[in-house]
Short mmCIF file of C-alpha atoms and ligand atoms in Angstrom, two decimals:
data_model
loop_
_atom_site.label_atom_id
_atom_site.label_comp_id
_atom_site.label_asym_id
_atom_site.label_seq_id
_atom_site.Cartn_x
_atom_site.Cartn_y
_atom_site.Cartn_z
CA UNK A 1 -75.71 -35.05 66.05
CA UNK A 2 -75.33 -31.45 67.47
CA UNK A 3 -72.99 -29.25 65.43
CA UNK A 4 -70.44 -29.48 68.28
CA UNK A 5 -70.13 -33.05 68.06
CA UNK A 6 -70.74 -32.87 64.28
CA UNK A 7 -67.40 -30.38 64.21
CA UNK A 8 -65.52 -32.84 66.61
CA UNK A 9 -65.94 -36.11 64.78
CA UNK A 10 -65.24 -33.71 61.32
CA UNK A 11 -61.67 -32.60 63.02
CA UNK A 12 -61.26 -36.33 64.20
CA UNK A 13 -61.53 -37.32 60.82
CA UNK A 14 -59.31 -35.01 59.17
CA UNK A 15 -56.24 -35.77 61.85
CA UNK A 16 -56.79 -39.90 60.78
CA UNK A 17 -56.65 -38.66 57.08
CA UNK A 18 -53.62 -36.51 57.60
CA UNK A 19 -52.10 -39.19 60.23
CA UNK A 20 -52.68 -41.54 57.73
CA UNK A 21 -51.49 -39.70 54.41
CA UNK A 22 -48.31 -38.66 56.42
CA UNK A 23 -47.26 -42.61 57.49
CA UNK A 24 -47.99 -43.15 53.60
CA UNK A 25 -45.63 -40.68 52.19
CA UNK A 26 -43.16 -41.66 54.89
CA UNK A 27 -43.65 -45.44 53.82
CA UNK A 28 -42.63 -44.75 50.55
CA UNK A 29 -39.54 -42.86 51.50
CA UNK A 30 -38.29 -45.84 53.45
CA UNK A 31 -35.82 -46.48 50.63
CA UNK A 32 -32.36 -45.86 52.37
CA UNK A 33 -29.96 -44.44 49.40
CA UNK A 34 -26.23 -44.65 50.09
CA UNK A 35 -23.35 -44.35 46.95
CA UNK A 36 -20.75 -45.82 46.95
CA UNK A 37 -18.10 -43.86 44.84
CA UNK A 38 -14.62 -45.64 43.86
CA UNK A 39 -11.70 -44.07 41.87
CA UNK A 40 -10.83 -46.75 39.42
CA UNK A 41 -14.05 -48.82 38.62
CA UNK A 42 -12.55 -50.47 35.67
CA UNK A 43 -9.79 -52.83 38.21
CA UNK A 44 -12.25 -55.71 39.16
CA UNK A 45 -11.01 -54.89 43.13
CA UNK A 46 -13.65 -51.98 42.88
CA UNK A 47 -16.12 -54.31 40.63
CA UNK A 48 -16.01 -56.83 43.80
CA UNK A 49 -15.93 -53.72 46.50
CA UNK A 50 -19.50 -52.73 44.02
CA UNK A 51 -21.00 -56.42 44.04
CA UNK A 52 -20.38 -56.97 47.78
CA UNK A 53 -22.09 -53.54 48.27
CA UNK A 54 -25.00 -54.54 46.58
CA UNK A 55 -25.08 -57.45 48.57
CA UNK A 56 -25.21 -55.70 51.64
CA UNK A 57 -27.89 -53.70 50.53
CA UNK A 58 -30.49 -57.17 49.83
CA UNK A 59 -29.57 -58.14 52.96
CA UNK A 60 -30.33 -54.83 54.91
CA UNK A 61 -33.70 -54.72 53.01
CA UNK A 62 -35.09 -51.54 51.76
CA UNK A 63 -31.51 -50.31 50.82
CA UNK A 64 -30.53 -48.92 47.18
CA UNK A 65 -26.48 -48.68 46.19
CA UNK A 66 -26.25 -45.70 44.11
CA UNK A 67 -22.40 -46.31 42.40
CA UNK A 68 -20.62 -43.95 40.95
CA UNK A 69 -16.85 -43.60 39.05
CA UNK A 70 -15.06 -40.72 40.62
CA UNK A 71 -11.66 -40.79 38.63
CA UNK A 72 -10.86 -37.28 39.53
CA UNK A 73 -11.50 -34.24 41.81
CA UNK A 74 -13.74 -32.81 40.04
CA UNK A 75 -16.21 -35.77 39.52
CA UNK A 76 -15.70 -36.51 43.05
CA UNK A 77 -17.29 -33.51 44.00
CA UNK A 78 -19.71 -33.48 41.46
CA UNK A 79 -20.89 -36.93 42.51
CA UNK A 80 -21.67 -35.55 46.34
CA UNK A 81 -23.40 -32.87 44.40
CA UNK A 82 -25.63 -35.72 42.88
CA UNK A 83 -26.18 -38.03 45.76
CA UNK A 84 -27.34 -35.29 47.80
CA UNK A 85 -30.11 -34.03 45.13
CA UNK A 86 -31.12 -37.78 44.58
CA UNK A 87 -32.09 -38.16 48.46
CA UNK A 88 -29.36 -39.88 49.68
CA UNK A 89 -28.00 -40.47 53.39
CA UNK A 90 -24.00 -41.17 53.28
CA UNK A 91 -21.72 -42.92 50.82
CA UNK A 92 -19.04 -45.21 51.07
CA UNK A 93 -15.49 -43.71 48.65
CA UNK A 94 -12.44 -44.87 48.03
CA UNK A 95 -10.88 -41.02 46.74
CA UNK A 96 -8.68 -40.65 43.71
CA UNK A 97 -7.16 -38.69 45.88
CA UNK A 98 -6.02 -38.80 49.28
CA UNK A 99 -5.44 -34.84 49.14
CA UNK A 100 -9.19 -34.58 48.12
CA UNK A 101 -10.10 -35.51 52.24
CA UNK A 102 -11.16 -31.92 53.33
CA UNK A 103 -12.99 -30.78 50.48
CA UNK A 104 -14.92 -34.10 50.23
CA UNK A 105 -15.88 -33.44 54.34
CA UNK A 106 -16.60 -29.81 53.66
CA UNK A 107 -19.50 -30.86 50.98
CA UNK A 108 -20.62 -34.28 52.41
CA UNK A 109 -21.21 -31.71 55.80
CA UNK A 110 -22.70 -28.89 53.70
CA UNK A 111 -25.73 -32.09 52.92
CA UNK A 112 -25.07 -33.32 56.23
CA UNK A 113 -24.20 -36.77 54.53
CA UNK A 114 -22.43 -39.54 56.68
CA UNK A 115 -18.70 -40.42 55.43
CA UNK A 116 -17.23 -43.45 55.22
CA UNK A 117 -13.69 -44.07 53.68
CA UNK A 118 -12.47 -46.97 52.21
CA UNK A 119 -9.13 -48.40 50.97
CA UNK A 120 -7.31 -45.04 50.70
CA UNK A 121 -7.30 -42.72 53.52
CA UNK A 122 -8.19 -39.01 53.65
CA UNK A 123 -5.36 -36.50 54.38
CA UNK A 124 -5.91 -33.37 55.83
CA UNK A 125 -3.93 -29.93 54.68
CA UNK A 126 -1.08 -30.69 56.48
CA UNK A 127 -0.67 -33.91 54.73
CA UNK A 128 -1.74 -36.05 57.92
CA UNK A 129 -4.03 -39.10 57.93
CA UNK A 130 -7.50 -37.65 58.82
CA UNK A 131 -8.39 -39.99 61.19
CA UNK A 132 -11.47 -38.85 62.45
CA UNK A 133 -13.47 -39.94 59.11
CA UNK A 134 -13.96 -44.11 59.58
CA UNK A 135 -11.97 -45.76 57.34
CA UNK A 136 -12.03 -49.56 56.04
CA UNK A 137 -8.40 -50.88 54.70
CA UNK A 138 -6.10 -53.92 54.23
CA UNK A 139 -3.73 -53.85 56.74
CA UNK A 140 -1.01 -52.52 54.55
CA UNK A 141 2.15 -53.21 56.19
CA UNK A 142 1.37 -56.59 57.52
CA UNK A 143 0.21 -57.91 53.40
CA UNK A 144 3.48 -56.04 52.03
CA UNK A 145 5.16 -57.66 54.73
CA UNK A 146 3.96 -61.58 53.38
CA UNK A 147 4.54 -60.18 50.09
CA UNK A 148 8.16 -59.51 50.51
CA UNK A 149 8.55 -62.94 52.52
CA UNK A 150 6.75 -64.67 49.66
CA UNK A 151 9.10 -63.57 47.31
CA UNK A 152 12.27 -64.73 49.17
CA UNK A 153 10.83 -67.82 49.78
CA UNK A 154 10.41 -68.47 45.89
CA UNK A 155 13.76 -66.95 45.10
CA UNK A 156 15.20 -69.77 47.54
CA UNK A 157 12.49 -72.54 46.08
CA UNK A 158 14.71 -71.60 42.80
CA UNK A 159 18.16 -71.64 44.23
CA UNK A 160 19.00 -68.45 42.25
CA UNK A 161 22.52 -66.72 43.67
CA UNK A 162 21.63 -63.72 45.59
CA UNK A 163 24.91 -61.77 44.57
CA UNK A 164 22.77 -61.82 40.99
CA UNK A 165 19.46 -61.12 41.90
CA UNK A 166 18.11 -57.44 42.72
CA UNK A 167 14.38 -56.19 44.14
CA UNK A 168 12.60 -53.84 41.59
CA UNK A 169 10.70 -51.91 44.03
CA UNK A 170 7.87 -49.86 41.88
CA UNK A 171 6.48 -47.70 44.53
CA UNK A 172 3.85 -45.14 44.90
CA UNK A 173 4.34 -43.34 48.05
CA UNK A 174 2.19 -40.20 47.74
CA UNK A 175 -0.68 -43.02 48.37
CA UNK A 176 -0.02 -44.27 52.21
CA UNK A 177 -1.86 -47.57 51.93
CA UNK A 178 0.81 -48.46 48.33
CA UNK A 179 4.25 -47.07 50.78
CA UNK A 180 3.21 -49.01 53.59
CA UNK A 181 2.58 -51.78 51.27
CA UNK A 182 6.15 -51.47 49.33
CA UNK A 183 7.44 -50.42 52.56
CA UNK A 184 6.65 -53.59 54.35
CA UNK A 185 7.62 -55.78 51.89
CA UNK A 186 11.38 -54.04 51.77
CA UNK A 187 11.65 -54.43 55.12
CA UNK A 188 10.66 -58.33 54.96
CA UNK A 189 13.57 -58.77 52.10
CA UNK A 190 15.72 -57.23 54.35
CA UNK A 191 15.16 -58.96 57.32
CA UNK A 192 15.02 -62.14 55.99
CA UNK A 193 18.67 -61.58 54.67
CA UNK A 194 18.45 -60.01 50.98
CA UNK A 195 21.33 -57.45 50.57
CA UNK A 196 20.00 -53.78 51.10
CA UNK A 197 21.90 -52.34 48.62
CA UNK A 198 20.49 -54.63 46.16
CA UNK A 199 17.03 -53.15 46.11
CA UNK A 200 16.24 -50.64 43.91
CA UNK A 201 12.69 -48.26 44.15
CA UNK A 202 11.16 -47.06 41.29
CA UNK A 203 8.19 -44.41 41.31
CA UNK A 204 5.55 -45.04 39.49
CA UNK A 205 3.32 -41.95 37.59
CA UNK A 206 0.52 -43.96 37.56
CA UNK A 207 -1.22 -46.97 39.66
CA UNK A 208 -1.93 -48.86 36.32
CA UNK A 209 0.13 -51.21 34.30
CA UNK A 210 1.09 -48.48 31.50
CA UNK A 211 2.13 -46.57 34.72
CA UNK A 212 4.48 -49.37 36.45
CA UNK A 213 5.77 -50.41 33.11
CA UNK A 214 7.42 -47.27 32.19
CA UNK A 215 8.55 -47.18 35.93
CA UNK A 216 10.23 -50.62 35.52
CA UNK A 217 11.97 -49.72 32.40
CA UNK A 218 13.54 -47.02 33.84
CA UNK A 219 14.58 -48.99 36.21
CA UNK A 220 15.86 -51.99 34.31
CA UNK A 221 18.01 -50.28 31.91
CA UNK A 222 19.89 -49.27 34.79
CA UNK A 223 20.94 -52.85 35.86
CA UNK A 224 22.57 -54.78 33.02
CA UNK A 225 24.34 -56.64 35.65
CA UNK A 226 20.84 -58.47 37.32
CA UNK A 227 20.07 -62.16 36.12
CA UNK A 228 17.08 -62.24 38.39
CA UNK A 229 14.38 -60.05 39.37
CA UNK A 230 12.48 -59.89 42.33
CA UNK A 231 9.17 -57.25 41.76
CA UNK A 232 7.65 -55.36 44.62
CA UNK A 233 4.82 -53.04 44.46
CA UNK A 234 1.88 -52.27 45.61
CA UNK A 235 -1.14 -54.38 43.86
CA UNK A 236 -2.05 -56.47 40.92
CA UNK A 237 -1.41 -54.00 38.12
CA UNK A 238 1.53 -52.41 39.35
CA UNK A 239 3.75 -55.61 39.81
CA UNK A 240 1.62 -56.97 36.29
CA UNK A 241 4.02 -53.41 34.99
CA UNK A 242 7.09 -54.95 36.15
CA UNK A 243 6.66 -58.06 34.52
CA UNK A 244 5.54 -56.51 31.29
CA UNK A 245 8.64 -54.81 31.47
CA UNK A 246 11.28 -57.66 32.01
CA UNK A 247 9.54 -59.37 29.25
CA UNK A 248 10.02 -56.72 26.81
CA UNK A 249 13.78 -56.29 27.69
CA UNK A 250 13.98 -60.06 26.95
CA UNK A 251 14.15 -61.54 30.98
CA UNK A 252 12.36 -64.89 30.89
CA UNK A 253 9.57 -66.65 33.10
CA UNK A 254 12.24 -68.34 35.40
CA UNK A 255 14.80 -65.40 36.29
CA UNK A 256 11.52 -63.33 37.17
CA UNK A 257 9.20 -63.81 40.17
CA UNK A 258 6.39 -61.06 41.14
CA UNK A 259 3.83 -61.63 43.76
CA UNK A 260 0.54 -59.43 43.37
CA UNK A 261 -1.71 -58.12 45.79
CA UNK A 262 -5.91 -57.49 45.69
CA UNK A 263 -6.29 -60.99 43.56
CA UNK A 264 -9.08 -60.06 42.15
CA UNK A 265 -6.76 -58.16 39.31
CA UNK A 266 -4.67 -61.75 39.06
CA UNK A 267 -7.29 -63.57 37.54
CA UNK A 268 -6.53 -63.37 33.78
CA UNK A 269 -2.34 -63.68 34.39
CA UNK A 270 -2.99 -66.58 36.38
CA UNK A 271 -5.56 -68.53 33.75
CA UNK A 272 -2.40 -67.60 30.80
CA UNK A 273 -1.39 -71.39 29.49
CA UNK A 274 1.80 -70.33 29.82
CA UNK A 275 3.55 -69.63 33.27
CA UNK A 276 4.84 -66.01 33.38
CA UNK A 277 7.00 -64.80 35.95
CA UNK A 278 3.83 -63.21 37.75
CA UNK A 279 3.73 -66.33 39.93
CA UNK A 280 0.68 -65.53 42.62
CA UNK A 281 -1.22 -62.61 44.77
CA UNK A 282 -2.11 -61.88 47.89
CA UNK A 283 -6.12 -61.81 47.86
CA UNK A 284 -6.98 -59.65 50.91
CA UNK A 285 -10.93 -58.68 50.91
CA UNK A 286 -12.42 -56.61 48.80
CA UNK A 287 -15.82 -58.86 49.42
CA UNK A 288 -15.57 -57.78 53.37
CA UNK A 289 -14.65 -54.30 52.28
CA UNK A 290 -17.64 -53.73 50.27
CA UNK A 291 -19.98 -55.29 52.67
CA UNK A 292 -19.12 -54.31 55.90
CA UNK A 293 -18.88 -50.56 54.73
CA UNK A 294 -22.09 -50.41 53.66
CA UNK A 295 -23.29 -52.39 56.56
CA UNK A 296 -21.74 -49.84 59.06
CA UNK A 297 -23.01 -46.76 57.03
CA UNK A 298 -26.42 -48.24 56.88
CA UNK A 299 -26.64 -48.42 60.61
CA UNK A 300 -24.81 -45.16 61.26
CA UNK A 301 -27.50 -43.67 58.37
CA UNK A 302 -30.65 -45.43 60.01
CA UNK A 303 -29.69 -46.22 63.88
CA UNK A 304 -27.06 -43.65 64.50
CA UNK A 305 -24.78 -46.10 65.17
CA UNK A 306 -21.00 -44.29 64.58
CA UNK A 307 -19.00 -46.74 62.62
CA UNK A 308 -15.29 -47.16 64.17
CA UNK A 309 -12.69 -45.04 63.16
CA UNK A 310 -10.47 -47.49 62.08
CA UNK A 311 -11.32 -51.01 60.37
CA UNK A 312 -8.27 -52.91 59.50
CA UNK A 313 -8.90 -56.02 57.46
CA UNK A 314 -6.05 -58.64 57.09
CA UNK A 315 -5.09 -62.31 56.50
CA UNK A 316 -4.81 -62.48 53.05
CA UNK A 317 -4.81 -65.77 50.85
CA UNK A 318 -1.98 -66.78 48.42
CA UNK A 319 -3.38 -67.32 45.19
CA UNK A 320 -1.63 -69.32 43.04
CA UNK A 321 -2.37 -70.83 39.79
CA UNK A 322 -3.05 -74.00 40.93
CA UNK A 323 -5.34 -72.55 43.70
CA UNK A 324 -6.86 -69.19 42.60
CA UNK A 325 -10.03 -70.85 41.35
CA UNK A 326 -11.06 -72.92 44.28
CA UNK A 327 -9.38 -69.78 47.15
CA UNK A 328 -11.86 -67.40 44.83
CA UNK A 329 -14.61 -69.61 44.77
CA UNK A 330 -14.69 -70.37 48.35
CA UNK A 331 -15.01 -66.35 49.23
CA UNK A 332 -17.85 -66.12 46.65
CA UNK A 333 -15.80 -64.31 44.12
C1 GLA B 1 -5.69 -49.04 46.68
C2 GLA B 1 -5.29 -49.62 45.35
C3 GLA B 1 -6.28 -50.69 44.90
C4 GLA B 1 -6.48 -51.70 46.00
C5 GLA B 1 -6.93 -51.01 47.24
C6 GLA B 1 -7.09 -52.00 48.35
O1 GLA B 1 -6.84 -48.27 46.52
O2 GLA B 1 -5.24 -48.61 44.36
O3 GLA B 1 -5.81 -51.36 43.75
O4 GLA B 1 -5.25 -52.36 46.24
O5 GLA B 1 -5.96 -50.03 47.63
O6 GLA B 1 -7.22 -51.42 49.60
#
């Protein structure tokens, strides 16, 4: 070999080493990392939103779920801090909140991570819906609307007098997705004949039960005239308030009906032995949810595929306590 030829075949063989060490390293960054951060990870709607994730994730293939509990600004921002130094592409959040939208853009940008919202919706400054960041959400109006139908229908189902029976409305309207909720199922009552002035709203502090409780109280003291109660609000743990409240101001089971929604939060109310006015919830789905954000982030992360702006995700299933094993079982929950 002549020392041209003997320099060509040496350059020939470094570009195949380097060709090949480069496909190596980028082999073993193939791992697609995406969180997914949720405000309240202790209500078993975010453990389900988590496990569907994961789900997603075995499916896609080389895909890890990095979840994280973001109960407050701070963490939320310190969580994007995180993600970002651990390698990863996007995340998937459901905000504590809503108000949080433009600093959460401003710092998912500054990483150039993709967004993807889901239950609560971002607002911008001016207190609008930011709807240019994709967001995944029950269709609120539509679920409070069945909720508030569902009610009426039981109220009838017991024959109770209507001139004695008032709506305890625990609401939570600085959160869109709870007023159009509450909102929807007022408007049901109404329409399907209960008095107006009969329904009372209560604000809750708090979307827990401690929270809703102390709303309902309030609420009940006020209305030593009502036999029966009829409780609105906005999921599981906020109607689960109202109850706990009639209860302790000595209502029983049968002059109280509340009607959940999420289902996922019902579980333990609905397996008591003994029936409590908490009578059934509206399982929307949180499996769907959890999947189908990830899904879309993956492929916006690894295809540049730009998720749609808006994902609504309806037809919810009454669970009851006769049903709420088999309804749960069938979606895999
Ligand atoms: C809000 C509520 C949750 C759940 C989701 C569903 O985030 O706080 O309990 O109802 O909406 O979208």
């Amino acid at each position: 070999m002549n020392k041209r030829n003997f320099l060509k075949s040496l350059i020939a063989v470094s570009v195949l080493v380097t060709t090949g060490s480069i496909s190596i390293s980028s082999q073993a960054a193939e791992t697609t990392k995406l969180g997914f951060l949720v405000k309240q990870p202790e209500e078993p709607w975010f453990q389900t939103e988590w496990a569907f994730a994961d789900k997603a994730a075995k499916d896609l293939g080389d895909v890890q779920i990095i979840k994280m509990a973001i109960p407050d600004g701070e963490k939320t921002l310190n969580a994007i801090d995180n993600l970002a130094a651990s390698g990863a592409k996007g995340f998937v959040i459901c905000t504590p909140d809503p108000k949080l939208g433009p600093a959460i853009m401003a710092k998912a940008r500054s990483y150039d991570l993709k967004v993807i919202t889901v239950d609560d919706q971002f607002l911008n400054a001016a207190g609008e819906p930011m709807s240019n960041v994709p967001i995944i959400m029950m269709a609120a109006t539509e679920i409070g609307e069945r909720q508030g139908f569902e009610l009426y229908k039981e109220m009838q189902k017991r024959g109770w007098n209507v001139n004695e029976t008032a709506v305890l409305a625990i609401t939570a309207d600085e959160l869109d997705t709870a007023r159009r909720r509450t909102d929807g199922a007022i408007s049901a009552l109404i329409k399907a004949g209960f008095p107006e002035k009969q329904i009372y709203k209560s604000p809750t502090k708090s979307n827990d039960i401690p929270g809703a409780l102390d709303a309902a109280n309030a609420m009940l003291v006020q209305h030593p005239e009502v036999k029966n109660w009829l409780i609105v609000g906005m999921n599981d743990n906020t109607v689960l308030g109202g109850i706990r409240a009639t209860e302790g101001q000595g209502f029983k089971a049968e002059n109280v009906v509340g009607i959940g929604i999420n289902g996922t939060d019902a579980v333990s109310e609905l397996s008591k032995p003994k029936m409590t006015g908490f009578i059934g919830s509206l399982l929307p789905s949180p499996d769907v949810h959890g999947y189908r954000s990830t899904e879309m982030l993956y492929k916006w992360v690894k295809e540049g595929v730009e998720p749609p702006k808006y994902t609504p995700i309806g037809d919810p299933v009454l669970l009851t306590r006769e049903n709420f094993k088999l309804e749960l079982e069938k979606k895999g929950l």
